């Protein structure tokens, strides 16, 4: 499932984060890439666990906590501390699949990367290129969102970032270990949950059909969730 979630960050949050990121010291993105990805990765990153990355990452985590759609789509068990990258001067990231298991720096915590996330921090008007291209069995999907918006996609997908040929593309990226490992199962739960939410606007809370569907959701989640 590929889903975009608007306004995870307010314009004020984005402006504040951008001011800090534009003044930050960036390092070579290859340091956190796996063997295959290293060869196709050409971008810059904030050092993982640096005070600025932690401060801005917390802002993003707070934004996620306010988003019912994020909770419903990702069913998060653990969220990797958000990282930050910058593409400029032709920088790109060729086709790759994200590392399956990531260790959180300076901790024993490991996260299975079921869901990949990108929060855009620059508006599309500020740069040319830089589309996130995600492949699935239906073909390629091009994603380039307004600042403050987020995309979620399966960690299992092949994806790439096209060269940035004007300006700079700044974003946050991270992963979620979901309580529900399978993208297909998560998609069923998301569709069911979203339909129940819509039905709840039109029916009394004790409508037996709504009660039954809500029970089906709870019981599927109970069946599939790993914690
Ligand atoms: Ni990736």
Short mmCIF file of C-alpha atoms and ligand atoms in Angstrom, two decimals:
data_model
loop_
_atom_site.label_atom_id
_atom_site.label_comp_id
_atom_site.label_asym_id
_atom_site.label_seq_id
_atom_site.Cartn_x
_atom_site.Cartn_y
_atom_site.Cartn_z
CA UNK A 1 0.00 0.00 0.00
CA UNK A 2 1.26 3.41 -1.00
CA UNK A 3 -0.46 6.20 0.89
CA UNK A 4 0.17 9.93 1.18
CA UNK A 5 -0.75 11.76 4.39
CA UNK A 6 -1.06 15.54 4.12
CA UNK A 7 0.00 18.04 6.79
CA UNK A 8 1.87 15.80 9.19
CA UNK A 9 3.76 19.02 9.95
CA UNK A 10 2.29 22.53 10.05
CA UNK A 11 3.77 25.25 7.80
CA UNK A 12 5.23 26.85 10.96
CA UNK A 13 6.91 23.57 11.95
CA UNK A 14 8.31 23.15 8.44
CA UNK A 15 9.67 26.72 8.39
CA UNK A 16 11.37 26.28 11.77
CA UNK A 17 12.87 22.92 10.77
CA UNK A 18 14.07 24.25 7.45
CA UNK A 19 15.83 27.22 9.03
CA UNK A 20 17.79 24.82 11.22
CA UNK A 21 18.44 22.30 8.44
CA UNK A 22 19.60 24.95 5.98
CA UNK A 23 22.25 26.05 8.52
CA UNK A 24 23.22 22.47 9.47
CA UNK A 25 26.38 20.57 8.67
CA UNK A 26 25.63 17.70 6.28
CA UNK A 27 27.69 14.57 5.80
CA UNK A 28 27.96 11.95 3.03
CA UNK A 29 24.84 9.76 2.86
CA UNK A 30 26.87 6.67 1.95
CA UNK A 31 27.75 6.05 5.63
CA UNK A 32 24.37 4.48 6.43
CA UNK A 33 23.89 2.62 3.13
CA UNK A 34 24.21 -1.14 2.75
CA UNK A 35 26.62 -2.76 0.27
CA UNK A 36 24.39 -2.52 -2.81
CA UNK A 37 22.82 0.85 -1.95
CA UNK A 38 26.23 2.49 -1.37
CA UNK A 39 27.02 2.24 -5.06
CA UNK A 40 23.89 4.09 -6.17
CA UNK A 41 23.51 6.62 -3.34
CA UNK A 42 24.62 10.22 -3.85
CA UNK A 43 23.16 12.53 -1.22
CA UNK A 44 23.87 14.14 2.13
CA UNK A 45 22.56 13.32 5.59
CA UNK A 46 22.50 14.71 9.09
CA UNK A 47 24.61 12.54 11.36
CA UNK A 48 22.32 9.97 13.02
CA UNK A 49 21.77 10.74 16.67
CA UNK A 50 23.21 14.28 16.37
CA UNK A 51 21.42 16.76 18.68
CA UNK A 52 19.71 18.46 15.73
CA UNK A 53 18.52 15.16 14.22
CA UNK A 54 17.09 14.13 17.59
CA UNK A 55 15.37 17.50 18.12
CA UNK A 56 13.79 17.60 14.67
CA UNK A 57 13.02 13.88 14.73
CA UNK A 58 10.97 14.39 17.91
CA UNK A 59 8.93 17.03 16.12
CA UNK A 60 8.14 14.54 13.39
CA UNK A 61 7.24 11.81 15.88
CA UNK A 62 4.82 14.24 17.58
CA UNK A 63 3.25 14.94 14.18
CA UNK A 64 2.78 11.20 13.60
CA UNK A 65 1.17 10.76 17.00
CA UNK A 66 -1.45 13.36 16.02
CA UNK A 67 -2.31 11.52 12.78
CA UNK A 68 -5.05 8.86 13.03
CA UNK A 69 -4.45 7.96 9.37
CA UNK A 70 -0.78 7.20 10.09
CA UNK A 71 -1.76 4.99 13.03
CA UNK A 72 -4.37 3.15 10.96
CA UNK A 73 -2.10 2.65 7.94
CA UNK A 74 1.17 1.76 9.69
CA UNK A 75 -0.07 0.09 12.90
CA UNK A 76 3.31 1.03 14.39
CA UNK A 77 5.08 -1.14 16.93
CA UNK A 78 8.40 0.74 16.74
CA UNK A 79 9.41 3.82 14.77
CA UNK A 80 13.04 4.33 13.76
CA UNK A 81 14.31 7.76 14.91
CA UNK A 82 13.71 10.01 11.87
CA UNK A 83 16.77 10.80 9.75
CA UNK A 84 17.26 13.74 7.39
CA UNK A 85 18.71 13.95 3.91
CA UNK A 86 19.45 16.51 1.24
CA UNK A 87 19.81 16.06 -2.51
CA UNK A 88 21.37 18.79 -4.63
CA UNK A 89 23.66 19.26 -7.66
CA UNK A 90 22.47 16.16 -9.51
CA UNK A 91 22.35 14.07 -6.32
CA UNK A 92 20.24 10.93 -6.57
CA UNK A 93 19.62 7.53 -5.05
CA UNK A 94 19.41 4.74 -7.61
CA UNK A 95 17.04 1.78 -7.42
CA UNK A 96 17.35 -0.23 -4.21
CA UNK A 97 15.42 -2.05 -1.49
CA UNK A 98 15.88 -0.73 2.05
CA UNK A 99 17.88 -2.79 4.56
CA UNK A 100 15.50 -5.25 6.25
CA UNK A 101 16.68 -4.81 9.84
CA UNK A 102 18.15 -1.57 11.17
CA UNK A 103 19.84 -0.98 14.48
CA UNK A 104 19.14 2.29 16.26
CA UNK A 105 22.53 3.98 16.77
CA UNK A 106 23.98 3.66 20.29
CA UNK A 107 21.23 1.28 21.42
CA UNK A 108 20.49 -2.45 21.28
CA UNK A 109 17.18 -1.68 19.58
CA UNK A 110 16.60 -3.30 16.21
CA UNK A 111 13.73 -2.45 13.89
CA UNK A 112 12.33 -4.50 11.03
CA UNK A 113 11.62 -2.04 8.23
CA UNK A 114 8.08 -3.07 7.27
CA UNK A 115 7.02 0.42 6.20
CA UNK A 116 9.21 3.13 4.68
CA UNK A 117 8.33 6.79 5.24
CA UNK A 118 9.43 10.09 3.70
CA UNK A 119 8.31 13.48 5.00
CA UNK A 120 8.94 16.20 2.41
CA UNK A 121 10.44 19.40 3.85
CA UNK A 122 10.86 21.37 0.60
CA UNK A 123 8.06 22.41 -1.73
CA UNK A 124 8.11 21.00 -5.29
CA UNK A 125 8.60 24.57 -6.63
CA UNK A 126 11.99 24.78 -4.87
CA UNK A 127 13.69 22.05 -6.91
CA UNK A 128 13.60 20.15 -10.21
CA UNK A 129 13.77 16.35 -10.27
CA UNK A 130 13.97 14.54 -6.94
CA UNK A 131 10.83 12.47 -7.49
CA UNK A 132 10.58 9.39 -5.29
CA UNK A 133 9.77 6.56 -7.68
CA UNK A 134 8.25 3.46 -6.07
CA UNK A 135 7.79 0.24 -8.02
CA UNK A 136 5.09 -2.32 -7.41
CA UNK A 137 3.31 -4.96 -9.47
CA UNK A 138 1.19 -2.20 -11.03
CA UNK A 139 4.22 -0.31 -12.32
CA UNK A 140 6.03 2.83 -11.15
CA UNK A 141 4.56 5.55 -8.95
CA UNK A 142 6.11 9.01 -8.83
CA UNK A 143 5.80 10.91 -5.56
CA UNK A 144 6.72 14.58 -5.03
CA UNK A 145 4.69 16.18 -2.27
CA UNK A 146 4.28 19.64 -0.73
CA UNK A 147 6.39 20.41 2.35
CA UNK A 148 4.93 18.86 5.51
CA UNK A 149 3.28 15.96 3.67
CA UNK A 150 4.33 12.32 4.04
CA UNK A 151 4.34 9.17 1.96
CA UNK A 152 4.24 5.63 3.37
CA UNK A 153 5.13 2.63 1.20
CA UNK A 154 6.06 -1.01 1.77
CA UNK A 155 9.66 -1.50 2.89
CA UNK A 156 9.78 -4.42 0.46
CA UNK A 157 9.49 -2.15 -2.61
CA UNK A 158 12.18 -1.24 -5.09
CA UNK A 159 12.45 2.54 -5.13
CA UNK A 160 14.74 5.40 -6.15
CA UNK A 161 15.12 9.17 -5.97
CA UNK A 162 15.61 10.89 -9.33
CA UNK A 163 18.52 13.34 -9.74
CA UNK A 164 17.89 16.83 -8.36
CA UNK A 165 18.91 19.18 -11.16
CA UNK A 166 17.95 22.54 -9.59
CA UNK A 167 17.74 23.68 -5.98
CA UNK A 168 17.78 21.24 -3.08
CA UNK A 169 15.40 18.57 -1.87
CA UNK A 170 15.38 18.20 1.91
CA UNK A 171 13.35 15.53 3.64
CA UNK A 172 13.09 13.25 6.60
CA UNK A 173 13.07 9.49 6.11
CA UNK A 174 12.59 6.60 8.51
CA UNK A 175 11.01 3.20 8.93
CA UNK A 176 8.27 1.61 10.94
CA UNK A 177 8.14 -1.91 12.33
CA UNK A 178 4.45 -2.63 12.14
CA UNK A 179 2.45 -4.86 14.47
CA UNK A 180 1.27 -6.45 11.20
CA UNK A 181 4.23 -7.60 9.11
CA UNK A 182 2.43 -8.29 5.81
CA UNK A 183 1.65 -5.32 3.60
CA UNK A 184 -1.38 -7.19 2.23
CA UNK A 185 -2.80 -7.79 5.72
CA UNK A 186 -2.16 -4.17 6.73
CA UNK A 187 -3.96 -2.99 3.61
CA UNK A 188 -7.05 -5.08 4.45
CA UNK A 189 -7.11 -3.68 7.99
CA UNK A 190 -6.65 -0.13 6.74
CA UNK A 191 -9.48 -0.42 4.19
CA UNK A 192 -11.78 -1.96 6.80
CA UNK A 193 -10.92 0.68 9.40
CA UNK A 194 -11.43 3.57 6.99
CA UNK A 195 -14.80 2.18 5.88
CA UNK A 196 -15.92 1.72 9.49
CA UNK A 197 -14.95 5.34 10.23
CA UNK A 198 -17.09 6.54 7.33
CA UNK A 199 -20.04 4.32 8.26
CA UNK A 200 -19.83 5.62 11.83
CA UNK A 201 -20.68 9.09 10.53
CA UNK A 202 -23.96 7.81 9.09
CA UNK A 203 -25.07 5.22 11.67
CA UNK A 204 -25.76 5.13 15.39
CA UNK A 205 -22.84 3.72 17.40
CA UNK A 206 -25.00 0.77 18.54
CA UNK A 207 -26.08 -0.16 14.99
CA UNK A 208 -25.54 -3.95 14.98
CA UNK A 209 -23.89 -3.87 11.52
CA UNK A 210 -21.35 -1.33 12.76
CA UNK A 211 -20.77 -3.30 15.96
CA UNK A 212 -20.15 -6.47 13.95
CA UNK A 213 -17.71 -4.78 11.55
CA UNK A 214 -15.85 -3.15 14.44
CA UNK A 215 -15.59 -6.58 16.05
CA UNK A 216 -14.26 -8.07 12.82
CA UNK A 217 -11.56 -5.37 12.72
CA UNK A 218 -10.58 -5.99 16.35
CA UNK A 219 -10.48 -9.74 15.88
CA UNK A 220 -8.42 -9.61 12.68
CA UNK A 221 -5.95 -7.28 14.38
CA UNK A 222 -5.81 -9.63 17.38
CA UNK A 223 -5.16 -12.55 15.01
CA UNK A 224 -2.40 -10.85 13.03
CA UNK A 225 -0.66 -8.50 15.47
CA UNK A 226 2.82 -9.43 16.71
CA UNK A 227 4.28 -7.48 19.60
NI1 LIG B 1 15.43 3.65 0.35
#
